[in-house]
Short mmCIF file of C-alpha atoms in Angstrom, two decimals:
data_model
loop_
_atom_site.label_atom_id
_atom_site.label_comp_id
_atom_site.label_asym_id
_atom_site.label_seq_id
_atom_site.Cartn_x
_atom_site.Cartn_y
_atom_site.Cartn_z
CA MET A 1208 43.16 21.91 50.87
CA LYS A 1209 40.89 18.90 50.55
CA ARG A 1210 38.58 18.56 53.55
CA TYR A 1211 40.21 15.67 55.26
CA PHE A 1212 38.37 15.90 58.48
CA VAL A 1213 35.28 14.19 57.47
CA PHE A 1214 34.23 13.42 61.03
CA LEU A 1215 34.46 17.02 62.23
CA VAL A 1216 30.91 17.69 61.58
CA ILE A 1217 30.79 21.13 60.35
CA SER A 1218 29.95 23.87 62.63
CA MET A 1219 28.18 24.62 59.57
CA PHE A 1220 25.33 26.47 59.47
CA PHE A 1221 26.44 29.23 57.38
CA ILE A 1222 24.54 26.83 55.13
CA LEU A 1223 22.89 27.92 51.95
CA GLY A 1224 20.33 25.83 50.11
CA CYS A 1225 16.83 24.44 49.74
CA THR A 1226 14.70 24.09 52.83
CA SER A 1227 12.47 21.39 51.54
CA ILE A 1228 12.87 17.61 51.23
CA LYS A 1229 13.83 16.68 47.69
CA GLN A 1230 13.25 13.04 46.68
CA PRO A 1231 14.20 11.44 43.38
CA LYS A 1232 11.24 10.89 41.00
CA THR A 1233 12.34 7.31 40.41
CA VAL A 1234 14.70 4.95 42.17
CA TYR A 1235 16.66 2.46 40.02
CA GLU A 1236 15.35 -1.08 39.95
CA LYS A 1237 17.12 -3.87 38.03
CA PRO A 1238 15.36 -4.37 34.72
CA ASP A 1239 13.78 -7.66 33.73
CA TYR A 1240 16.20 -8.88 31.07
CA SER A 1241 13.85 -11.73 30.15
CA GLN A 1242 11.79 -9.22 28.18
CA LYS A 1243 13.11 -8.71 24.68
CA ASP A 1244 12.21 -5.00 24.37
CA ILE A 1245 14.04 -4.18 27.60
CA VAL A 1246 17.13 -5.94 26.36
CA GLU A 1247 17.05 -4.06 23.04
CA ASN A 1248 16.68 -0.75 24.85
CA GLU A 1249 19.59 -1.59 27.18
CA LYS A 1250 21.75 -2.50 24.16
CA LYS A 1251 21.04 0.92 22.65
CA ARG A 1252 21.91 2.64 25.91
CA ILE A 1253 25.18 0.67 26.18
CA SER A 1254 26.11 1.68 22.62
CA LYS A 1255 25.80 5.35 23.59
CA ILE A 1256 27.82 4.85 26.74
CA ALA A 1257 30.57 3.13 24.74
CA VAL A 1258 31.44 6.37 22.97
CA ASP A 1259 32.87 7.98 26.16
CA PHE A 1260 33.18 5.03 28.52
CA PRO A 1261 34.10 1.89 26.52
CA VAL A 1262 35.24 -0.14 29.59
CA LYS A 1263 31.92 0.65 31.35
CA ALA A 1264 29.95 -0.34 28.29
CA TYR A 1265 31.79 -3.63 28.18
CA TRP A 1266 30.96 -4.28 31.87
CA LEU A 1267 27.29 -3.44 31.35
CA SER A 1268 27.09 -5.72 28.33
CA ILE A 1269 28.43 -8.59 30.52
CA LEU A 1270 25.77 -7.84 33.15
CA LEU A 1271 23.19 -7.82 30.44
CA GLY A 1272 24.39 -11.26 29.24
CA ASP A 1273 23.87 -10.52 25.53
CA GLN A 1274 26.62 -12.15 23.52
CA GLU A 1275 26.23 -9.85 20.54
CA SER A 1276 26.70 -6.79 22.80
CA ILE A 1277 29.61 -8.42 24.61
CA MET A 1278 31.48 -9.26 21.44
CA GLU A 1279 30.88 -5.78 19.97
CA ASN A 1280 32.30 -4.01 23.07
CA GLU A 1281 35.11 -6.48 23.41
CA GLU A 1282 36.13 -5.77 19.83
CA ASN A 1283 35.97 -2.07 20.52
CA LEU A 1284 38.27 -2.43 23.50
CA CYS A 1285 40.83 -4.45 21.52
CA SER A 1286 40.96 -1.75 18.86
CA LEU A 1287 41.30 0.94 21.49
CA PHE A 1288 44.11 -0.95 23.22
CA ALA A 1289 46.14 -1.09 19.99
CA SER A 1290 45.60 2.68 19.50
CA ARG A 1291 46.45 3.61 23.03
CA TRP A 1292 49.56 1.39 23.05
CA LYS A 1293 50.81 2.79 19.80
CA ASP A 1294 50.30 6.37 21.04
CA GLY A 1295 52.21 5.67 24.23
CA LYS A 1296 49.12 6.14 26.45
CA TYR A 1297 50.16 3.21 28.63
CA ASN A 1298 47.81 4.02 31.48
CA GLU A 1299 44.80 3.82 29.15
CA ALA A 1300 46.16 0.58 27.63
CA ALA A 1301 46.71 -0.88 31.12
CA LYS A 1302 43.08 -0.17 32.08
CA ILE A 1303 41.79 -2.07 29.07
CA TYR A 1304 44.18 -5.01 29.59
CA LEU A 1305 43.34 -5.37 33.27
CA SER A 1306 39.65 -5.17 32.57
CA LEU A 1307 39.77 -7.85 29.90
CA GLU A 1308 41.88 -9.99 32.24
CA ALA A 1309 39.39 -9.63 35.09
CA CYS A 1310 36.61 -10.72 32.78
CA ALA A 1311 38.61 -13.76 31.61
CA SER A 1312 38.32 -12.60 28.02
CA GLN A 1313 39.84 -14.81 25.33
CA SER A 1314 40.58 -11.65 23.29
CA ILE A 1315 43.48 -10.79 25.65
CA SER A 1316 45.72 -13.13 23.56
CA ARG A 1317 45.04 -10.95 20.53
CA LEU A 1318 46.53 -7.83 22.04
CA GLY A 1319 50.06 -8.89 21.26
CA VAL A 1320 51.50 -7.47 24.46
CA SER A 1321 52.27 -9.26 27.73
CA LYS A 1322 51.30 -8.03 31.15
CA MET A 1323 54.99 -7.69 32.03
CA GLU A 1324 55.52 -5.34 29.02
CA ILE A 1325 52.53 -3.24 30.04
CA THR A 1326 53.80 -2.98 33.62
CA LYS A 1327 57.27 -2.00 32.48
CA ALA A 1328 55.90 0.69 30.16
CA TYR A 1329 53.46 1.90 32.80
CA TYR A 1330 56.26 2.60 35.32
CA LYS A 1331 58.86 3.73 32.78
CA ASP A 1332 60.71 6.88 33.89
CA VAL A 1333 58.43 7.52 36.88
CA PRO A 1334 60.49 9.62 39.34
CA GLY A 1335 61.17 8.43 42.83
CA LEU A 1336 60.62 4.72 42.26
CA SER A 1337 64.37 4.29 41.66
CA VAL A 1338 67.13 6.58 42.73
CA ASP A 1339 70.58 7.68 41.68
CA ARG A 1340 72.53 6.51 44.71
CA SER A 1341 75.33 9.01 44.04
CA LEU A 1342 72.92 11.76 45.02
CA LEU A 1343 71.78 10.20 48.30
CA PRO A 1344 72.65 12.27 51.41
CA GLY A 1345 75.46 11.19 53.71
CA SER A 1346 74.61 13.48 56.62
CA TRP A 1347 71.69 15.36 58.14
CA LYS A 1348 73.00 18.54 56.51
CA ASP A 1349 72.78 16.81 53.15
CA CYS A 1350 69.16 15.88 53.91
CA ILE A 1351 68.40 19.54 54.53
CA ASN A 1352 70.03 20.36 51.17
CA ALA A 1353 67.70 17.87 49.47
CA THR A 1354 64.70 19.97 50.59
CA VAL A 1355 63.34 23.21 49.17
CA THR A 1356 61.02 26.03 50.15
CA VAL A 1357 57.97 26.12 47.93
CA TRP A 1358 56.89 29.70 47.30
CA VAL A 1359 53.50 30.64 45.73
CA ASP A 1360 53.49 34.36 44.84
CA ARG A 1361 49.90 35.66 44.76
CA GLY A 1362 50.84 39.26 44.12
CA ILE A 1363 49.58 42.04 46.42
CA LYS A 1364 46.60 42.03 48.72
CA ILE A 1365 44.94 45.20 50.08
CA HIS A 1366 44.05 45.44 53.73
CA ASN A 1367 42.87 48.68 55.34
CA GLY A 1368 44.07 50.60 52.35
CA ALA A 1369 47.62 49.21 52.48
CA GLY A 1370 49.20 46.67 50.14
CA TYR A 1371 50.91 43.56 51.45
CA ALA A 1372 52.78 40.78 49.68
CA ASP A 1373 50.41 37.78 49.36
CA ARG A 1374 52.22 34.46 49.36
CA VAL A 1375 51.90 30.85 50.37
CA ILE A 1376 55.01 29.16 51.79
CA GLY A 1377 55.44 25.41 52.07
CA SER A 1378 58.19 22.81 51.82
CA GLY A 1379 59.22 20.10 49.41
CA PHE A 1380 62.01 17.64 48.63
CA PHE A 1381 63.77 16.29 45.59
CA ILE A 1382 63.14 12.67 44.60
CA ASP A 1383 64.85 12.57 41.18
CA LYS A 1384 67.97 13.98 39.54
CA ARG A 1385 65.81 15.51 36.83
CA GLY A 1386 64.44 18.06 39.25
CA TYR A 1387 61.21 16.47 40.42
CA ILE A 1388 59.95 17.64 43.79
CA ILE A 1389 57.21 16.41 46.15
CA THR A 1390 55.02 18.75 48.22
CA ASN A 1391 51.43 18.98 49.47
CA HIS A 1392 48.52 19.79 47.17
CA HIS A 1393 47.22 22.47 49.52
CA VAL A 1394 50.52 24.37 49.18
CA ILE A 1395 50.02 24.82 45.39
CA GLU A 1396 46.19 24.61 45.32
CA ASP A 1397 45.69 28.13 43.88
CA LEU A 1398 47.70 27.17 40.81
CA VAL A 1399 45.42 24.22 39.92
CA ASN A 1400 42.06 25.31 41.36
CA PRO A 1401 39.80 26.38 38.47
CA LYS A 1402 37.77 28.49 40.86
CA TYR A 1403 40.73 30.61 41.82
CA GLU A 1404 40.73 33.78 39.70
CA GLY A 1405 43.72 35.59 41.20
CA TYR A 1406 47.34 35.91 40.22
CA ALA A 1407 49.71 33.09 41.24
CA ARG A 1408 53.23 32.08 40.24
CA LEU A 1409 55.24 29.09 41.58
CA PHE A 1410 58.85 29.23 42.68
CA VAL A 1411 61.17 27.11 44.88
CA LYS A 1412 64.23 28.09 46.91
CA LEU A 1413 67.05 25.78 47.53
CA ALA A 1414 68.13 25.27 51.11
CA ARG A 1415 71.71 26.30 50.28
CA ASP A 1416 70.62 29.34 48.33
CA SER A 1417 67.61 30.90 50.02
CA GLU A 1418 67.88 34.13 48.03
CA THR A 1419 67.28 32.79 44.53
CA ARG A 1420 63.74 32.03 43.45
CA ILE A 1421 63.66 29.25 40.84
CA PRO A 1422 60.58 29.02 38.56
CA ALA A 1423 58.69 25.74 38.95
CA LYS A 1424 55.67 24.07 37.43
CA VAL A 1425 53.03 21.71 38.79
CA VAL A 1426 53.13 18.34 36.96
CA GLY A 1427 50.35 16.46 38.79
CA TYR A 1428 48.33 16.65 41.99
CA ASP A 1429 46.01 14.60 44.25
CA ASP A 1430 43.68 16.74 46.33
CA VAL A 1431 42.38 13.67 48.19
CA LEU A 1432 45.77 12.47 49.55
CA ASP A 1433 47.13 16.08 49.54
CA LEU A 1434 50.13 15.34 47.30
CA ALA A 1435 51.65 17.19 44.37
CA LEU A 1436 54.57 16.63 42.00
CA LEU A 1437 56.56 19.69 40.86
CA LYS A 1438 59.41 20.13 38.32
CA VAL A 1439 62.28 22.60 38.22
CA GLU A 1440 65.02 22.92 35.62
CA VAL A 1441 67.98 22.62 38.01
CA ASP A 1442 70.21 19.75 39.08
CA PRO A 1443 69.37 18.89 42.70
CA PRO A 1444 72.35 18.72 45.12
CA PHE A 1445 70.85 15.68 46.72
CA VAL A 1446 67.74 13.49 46.42
CA LEU A 1447 65.86 11.61 49.15
CA GLU A 1448 65.07 7.89 48.88
CA LEU A 1449 61.56 6.77 49.54
CA GLY A 1450 61.36 4.22 52.37
CA SER A 1451 58.45 2.23 53.70
CA SER A 1452 56.38 3.65 56.55
CA SER A 1453 54.86 0.18 57.07
CA ASN A 1454 58.10 -0.44 58.98
CA LEU A 1455 57.28 2.35 61.43
CA SER A 1456 55.82 1.65 64.83
CA VAL A 1457 54.49 3.81 67.56
CA GLY A 1458 57.39 5.27 69.44
CA ASP A 1459 59.90 5.17 66.53
CA LYS A 1460 62.07 8.21 66.15
CA VAL A 1461 61.47 10.44 63.09
CA LEU A 1462 62.76 13.82 61.86
CA ALA A 1463 60.86 16.55 59.99
CA ILE A 1464 62.59 18.97 57.64
CA GLY A 1465 60.98 22.07 56.21
CA THR A 1466 60.41 25.82 56.34
CA PRO A 1467 58.18 26.45 59.38
CA LEU A 1468 56.95 30.09 59.43
CA GLY A 1469 59.44 30.86 56.70
CA LEU A 1470 62.52 29.63 58.59
CA ASP A 1471 64.08 27.50 55.88
CA GLY A 1472 66.32 24.50 56.52
CA THR A 1473 64.73 23.68 59.90
CA ILE A 1474 65.02 20.13 61.20
CA THR A 1475 63.09 18.81 64.24
CA SER A 1476 62.83 15.42 65.79
CA GLY A 1477 60.12 13.45 67.52
CA ILE A 1478 58.38 10.13 67.57
CA VAL A 1479 55.46 8.44 65.83
CA SER A 1480 52.61 9.10 68.23
CA SER A 1481 50.04 6.94 66.48
CA VAL A 1482 49.24 5.21 63.23
CA GLY A 1483 45.97 4.69 61.38
CA ARG A 1484 44.41 8.10 61.94
CA LYS A 1485 41.44 8.35 59.60
CA LEU A 1486 41.70 12.01 58.43
CA PHE A 1487 41.45 11.31 54.72
CA THR A 1488 38.50 9.99 52.73
CA THR A 1489 40.73 7.15 51.63
CA GLY A 1490 43.51 5.74 53.77
CA SER A 1491 44.97 6.63 57.11
CA VAL A 1492 47.79 8.96 58.24
CA LEU A 1493 50.50 9.02 60.90
CA GLN A 1494 50.31 11.20 63.98
CA ILE A 1495 53.71 12.59 65.04
CA ASP A 1496 55.00 14.79 67.86
CA ALA A 1497 57.84 16.42 65.93
CA ALA A 1498 57.49 20.18 66.13
CA VAL A 1499 56.00 21.42 62.82
CA ASN A 1500 54.22 24.58 61.91
CA SER A 1501 52.67 26.31 58.92
CA GLY A 1502 55.33 26.20 56.22
CA ASN A 1503 56.41 22.60 57.08
CA SER A 1504 53.67 21.29 54.80
CA GLY A 1505 55.07 19.17 52.03
CA GLY A 1506 58.41 18.51 53.76
CA PRO A 1507 59.82 15.01 54.32
CA LEU A 1508 59.58 12.96 57.49
CA ILE A 1509 62.68 10.83 57.56
CA ASP A 1510 63.93 7.97 59.65
CA LYS A 1511 67.38 7.18 61.08
CA ASP A 1512 68.48 5.75 57.74
CA MET A 1513 67.68 9.13 56.06
CA LYS A 1514 64.83 7.63 54.08
CA VAL A 1515 61.49 9.34 53.58
CA GLN A 1516 58.78 7.63 55.60
CA ALA A 1517 56.01 10.21 55.17
CA ILE A 1518 55.12 13.71 53.94
CA VAL A 1519 54.27 16.28 56.62
CA PHE A 1520 51.09 18.31 56.37
CA ALA A 1521 50.77 21.13 58.91
CA GLY A 1522 48.80 24.16 59.97
CA ILE A 1523 45.39 22.49 60.58
CA PRO A 1524 43.38 24.82 62.86
CA GLN A 1525 41.07 22.10 64.20
CA TYR A 1526 44.08 20.08 65.32
CA GLN A 1527 46.27 22.82 66.83
CA GLY A 1528 49.12 21.14 68.74
CA LEU A 1529 48.78 17.86 66.85
CA ASN A 1530 50.79 17.03 63.75
CA PHE A 1531 50.25 14.49 60.97
CA ALA A 1532 52.05 13.05 57.93
CA VAL A 1533 50.96 11.16 54.78
CA PRO A 1534 52.52 7.65 54.64
CA VAL A 1535 55.09 7.29 51.87
CA GLU A 1536 53.21 4.19 50.51
CA TYR A 1537 50.49 6.47 49.31
CA LEU A 1538 53.03 8.63 47.48
CA LYS A 1539 54.47 5.52 45.81
CA GLN A 1540 51.04 4.50 44.56
CA ASP A 1541 50.37 8.08 43.39
CA LEU A 1542 53.63 8.73 41.51
CA PRO A 1543 52.72 7.08 38.19
CA TYR A 1544 49.48 9.15 38.11
CA LEU A 1545 51.19 12.38 39.18
CA TYR A 1546 53.96 11.91 36.58
CA ARG A 1547 51.43 11.64 33.70
CA GLY A 1548 50.19 15.04 34.70
CA GLY A 1549 46.99 16.74 35.84
CA ARG A 1550 44.63 15.68 38.61
CA ARG A 1551 44.66 12.21 40.07
CA PHE A 1552 41.08 10.82 40.42
CA HIS A 1553 40.12 8.06 42.81
CA SER A 1554 37.62 5.25 42.34
CA TRP A 1555 34.55 3.98 44.18
CA VAL A 1556 31.78 1.39 43.75
CA SER A 1557 28.88 3.44 45.09
CA SER A 1558 28.83 1.78 48.48
CA PHE A 1559 29.17 2.26 52.19
CA GLY A 1560 30.35 -0.19 54.89
CA HIS A 1561 32.64 -1.05 57.80
CA THR A 1562 35.16 -3.76 58.63
CA LYS A 1563 33.42 -7.00 59.64
CA LYS A 1564 34.79 -8.29 62.95
CA GLU A 1565 34.29 -11.51 64.86
CA GLY A 1566 35.95 -10.89 68.23
CA LEU A 1567 39.33 -9.35 67.40
CA ALA A 1568 39.48 -11.08 63.98
CA GLU A 1569 38.89 -8.92 60.83
CA MET A 1570 36.76 -10.90 58.38
CA GLY A 1571 36.47 -8.53 55.43
CA LEU A 1572 34.44 -5.47 54.50
CA GLU A 1573 30.71 -5.64 55.25
CA LEU A 1574 28.44 -3.87 52.78
CA GLN A 1575 25.96 -1.82 54.79
CA TYR A 1576 24.54 0.24 51.89
CA SER A 1577 24.53 -0.03 48.10
CA MET A 1578 23.30 2.91 46.00
CA PRO A 1579 20.49 2.07 43.60
CA GLY A 1580 21.95 1.93 40.09
CA GLY A 1581 25.47 2.02 41.49
CA VAL A 1582 28.19 -0.45 40.84
CA THR A 1583 27.66 -3.02 43.59
CA ASN A 1584 23.88 -2.77 43.17
CA ARG A 1585 24.05 -3.49 39.38
CA ALA A 1586 26.60 -6.24 40.04
CA GLY A 1587 24.19 -8.09 42.38
CA LEU A 1588 25.81 -7.50 45.80
CA MET A 1589 23.44 -6.99 48.72
CA VAL A 1590 23.49 -5.46 52.16
CA CYS A 1591 25.31 -7.81 54.66
CA ASP A 1592 27.51 -9.26 51.90
CA ARG A 1593 31.15 -9.38 52.98
CA ILE A 1594 33.85 -8.47 50.45
CA VAL A 1595 36.89 -10.74 51.00
CA SER A 1596 39.13 -10.25 47.94
CA ILE A 1597 39.64 -8.03 44.88
CA ASN A 1598 41.57 -9.56 41.94
CA GLY A 1599 42.77 -12.30 44.25
CA GLN A 1600 44.17 -9.86 46.84
CA LYS A 1601 42.74 -10.47 50.28
CA VAL A 1602 40.41 -7.82 51.80
CA TYR A 1603 40.65 -8.03 55.58
CA ASN A 1604 39.22 -4.64 56.42
CA LEU A 1605 38.30 -1.25 54.98
CA GLU A 1606 41.92 -0.12 54.84
CA SER A 1607 43.01 -3.11 52.72
CA LEU A 1608 40.26 -2.49 50.21
CA GLN A 1609 41.29 1.15 49.95
CA ASP A 1610 44.92 0.10 49.45
CA ILE A 1611 43.91 -2.18 46.63
CA PHE A 1612 41.67 0.42 44.95
CA ARG A 1613 44.50 3.03 45.01
CA ASN A 1614 46.49 0.74 42.69
CA PHE A 1615 43.84 1.00 40.02
CA GLU A 1616 42.68 3.93 37.96
CA ASP A 1617 38.99 4.62 37.72
CA GLU A 1618 37.26 3.11 34.68
CA THR A 1619 38.75 -0.34 35.25
CA ILE A 1620 36.96 -3.65 35.83
CA VAL A 1621 38.10 -5.82 38.78
CA LYS A 1622 36.96 -9.24 40.04
CA CYS A 1623 35.40 -9.25 43.47
CA GLU A 1624 34.94 -12.28 45.78
CA TYR A 1625 32.36 -11.86 48.50
CA VAL A 1626 30.55 -14.00 51.09
CA ARG A 1627 26.75 -14.18 51.49
CA GLY A 1628 25.88 -16.17 54.56
CA GLU A 1629 28.30 -19.00 54.22
CA ILE A 1630 28.42 -19.08 50.44
CA LYS A 1631 31.29 -17.51 48.46
CA LYS A 1632 30.36 -15.71 45.27
CA ASN A 1633 32.06 -13.69 42.55
CA ALA A 1634 31.16 -10.49 40.80
CA LEU A 1635 32.72 -8.06 38.35
CA LEU A 1636 32.93 -4.49 39.62
CA TYR A 1637 33.55 -1.43 37.47
CA LEU A 1638 35.60 1.18 39.34
CA ASP A 1639 33.68 4.37 38.81
CA ARG A 1640 35.16 7.83 39.42
CA ARG A 1641 34.69 8.91 43.06
CA PRO A 1642 32.44 12.01 43.16
CA GLU A 1643 33.36 15.15 45.03
CA SER A 1644 30.50 14.44 47.52
CA PRO A 1645 29.53 10.69 47.69
CA GLY A 1646 26.80 11.35 50.27
CA TYR A 1647 25.09 13.89 48.10
CA GLU A 1648 25.24 11.51 45.13
CA ILE A 1649 23.52 8.90 47.30
CA TYR A 1650 20.89 11.40 48.44
CA GLU A 1651 20.12 12.29 44.85
CA HIS A 1652 19.65 8.62 43.85
CA ASP A 1653 17.74 7.09 46.76
CA LEU A 1654 14.82 7.75 49.08
CA ILE A 1655 15.55 9.66 52.22
CA ASN A 1656 14.77 6.69 54.54
CA ASN A 1657 17.61 4.71 52.80
CA SER A 1658 20.07 7.53 52.13
CA PHE A 1659 20.18 8.29 55.84
CA ILE A 1660 21.94 4.92 56.39
CA PRO A 1661 25.37 6.10 55.10
CA ILE A 1662 24.82 9.77 55.98
CA PHE A 1663 23.69 9.46 59.63
CA GLY A 1664 23.83 5.70 60.30
CA MET A 1665 20.15 5.08 60.72
CA LYS A 1666 17.76 3.13 58.53
CA MET A 1667 14.19 4.31 58.56
CA GLU A 1668 10.85 3.20 57.11
CA ARG A 1669 7.76 5.25 56.34
CA SER A 1670 5.35 5.33 59.23
CA SER A 1671 2.58 7.19 57.45
CA THR A 1672 0.76 6.61 54.14
CA THR A 1673 -0.12 10.28 53.87
CA SER A 1674 3.11 12.02 54.94
CA THR A 1675 6.47 11.73 53.28
CA ARG A 1676 8.21 13.19 56.35
CA LYS A 1677 7.16 10.70 59.05
CA PHE A 1678 9.49 7.68 59.68
CA SER A 1679 10.34 5.09 62.27
CA ILE A 1680 13.92 3.99 62.89
CA VAL A 1681 14.43 0.26 62.14
CA ASP A 1682 18.21 -0.01 62.52
CA ILE A 1683 21.18 1.99 63.92
CA ILE A 1684 24.81 1.56 62.87
CA LYS A 1685 27.01 1.38 65.94
CA GLY A 1686 29.30 4.38 66.35
CA SER A 1687 27.38 6.44 63.77
CA ILE A 1688 26.07 9.99 64.20
CA ALA A 1689 22.67 8.57 64.99
CA ASP A 1690 24.07 6.28 67.60
CA GLU A 1691 26.11 9.02 69.28
CA SER A 1692 23.06 11.31 69.16
CA GLY A 1693 21.11 8.90 71.31
CA PHE A 1694 18.64 7.51 68.77
CA SER A 1695 17.24 3.99 69.22
CA VAL A 1696 15.35 1.49 67.06
CA THR A 1697 11.54 2.27 66.98
CA ASP A 1698 12.10 6.00 67.70
CA PRO A 1699 9.70 8.09 65.60
CA VAL A 1700 11.27 10.71 63.33
CA TYR A 1701 9.70 13.68 61.60
CA VAL A 1702 12.03 15.36 59.05
CA SER A 1703 11.23 19.09 58.74
CA ASP A 1704 13.84 20.08 56.20
CA VAL A 1705 17.08 19.04 54.53
CA ILE A 1706 19.63 21.67 53.49
CA PHE A 1707 23.12 21.58 52.02
CA ASN A 1708 26.05 23.94 52.04
CA GLU A 1709 26.99 25.65 48.79
CA ASP A 1710 29.35 22.97 47.45
CA LYS A 1711 27.17 20.06 48.54
CA THR A 1712 29.81 18.68 50.91
CA ALA A 1713 27.73 18.96 54.12
CA ILE A 1714 24.14 18.39 55.05
CA SER A 1715 21.94 19.72 57.86
CA VAL A 1716 18.61 18.12 58.79
CA ALA A 1717 15.94 19.42 61.14
CA ILE A 1718 14.26 16.54 63.02
CA SER A 1719 11.48 16.21 65.59
CA THR A 1720 11.47 13.01 67.60
CA ARG A 1721 10.60 11.27 70.90
CA LYS A 1722 13.76 9.39 71.92
CA ARG A 1723 13.33 6.29 74.03
CA LYS A 1724 16.61 7.14 75.72
CA SER A 1725 15.28 10.58 76.69
CA GLY A 1726 12.02 9.30 78.26
CA TYR A 1727 9.96 9.88 75.14
CA PHE A 1728 9.92 13.66 75.63
CA ASP A 1729 9.34 15.67 72.43
CA VAL A 1730 12.70 16.88 71.06
CA SER A 1731 13.58 19.05 68.10
CA LEU A 1732 17.13 19.11 66.89
CA ARG A 1733 19.31 19.78 63.90
CA MET A 1734 21.87 17.12 62.85
CA GLY A 1735 24.81 17.87 60.60
CA ALA A 1736 27.15 15.56 58.72
CA SER A 1737 29.92 15.62 56.16
CA LEU A 1738 28.90 14.01 52.86
CA ASP A 1739 32.24 12.28 52.46
CA SER A 1740 34.11 9.88 54.77
CA PRO A 1741 36.44 6.87 54.57
CA TYR A 1742 33.40 4.57 54.77
CA TYR A 1743 32.12 5.47 51.33
CA PHE A 1744 33.94 3.13 48.98
#
């Protein structure tokens, strides 16, 4: 399962890795495009990028401002659009169309296809977005019969010389008469994880026939939002309609259906305990008090109208006794990607920030860090800029930006409106593919005194011309790890070592300091942090 709990900082130090401070040899600085040789070198670099990333090459050519390069890359995109459209690769065609539209390209009229036609083709046949009403349940028993037990057979495991059946059991539910089923990614992870080298086969069991194992296949999956789309070659007895969890409020009654601990066809009731829990690296989840256990994962959370409002995920050791569910809106956004097959990737613009508030009012998303050479940095945005809209859609806070980004595939250009001081400005942003570990990506591309801003929430400056390990804190982000650890502005910091866990998803730093809040006594400590969180965007 994807590590949702980005703020549970890692009781980690099973850590493996380097015990020295690694700094990049160079940090990106924007080239001086007034020099002809620099422009020519950049044009050559863009031409190479265009082979694999044509939309990115087009964006870079616009930033360069060279008309010849712009026209060349625009022509390339128009040709690619025609090819992708002809081949039925509507998602690739849509990325090109939307990118040209964001850039106000006149070439969009040459494509010969309207935005409405692209949208219709993009959503064609996607399961779950429309439903055969003759298959909708009429009773709670019918709702149970619309669910399945998801069964991953991993063969036999040996323990103390004896063999035991090794299996993963979860839940799922039908959303389409063609046999499409929704479950959690972590239930079927072994089937799609390239690092898993064992045996694994996927089956489902119908609620009304718990003896028969029906072969199933994984169509698509999203390890960030913990969702997966399965397919079986059977006619479902019933299908569940997707509702809208935005209609849910704290205290509303909900029911969870699934196979807790292997007990298929179990239905439990409860209420929505809270909304907006930030357990994912993008988006928020619902907290519920309906009784769920290991095996409920992937089952539906339904309302009084028998509509799916969320997808349960269960069995989280760190949160024993608390239960959560993925809002159905995220599933709706994911379905076109899952239906096309394979892994769903998310986007980012190499940045870090928090919602800007004035009193209780949310005023947009404040940029608190921009990675050198990253998207916002190249596009000209600066720290303290406030993002207020993307493609004309208002950005009130971090969550609204994430909602907008989830509607786009990576490798798409969008138009960003932001505020600097009191002046509104516009920029074109290229949605890059979100890395597995954004914090590690930042650490690799920036100096340690800057990379600690998103990682620990403290900005530092060098306090010695002879030592690369001595710093002084010049700013602290409220609510960050540094803030909660009692650091203050002007505290001296000596960084002894920086180490990472094996998959570069967590960092541990040994620090010596004299905290003002601790009476300036010498203190040595080790701070740990996850290298991903909702605040990387």
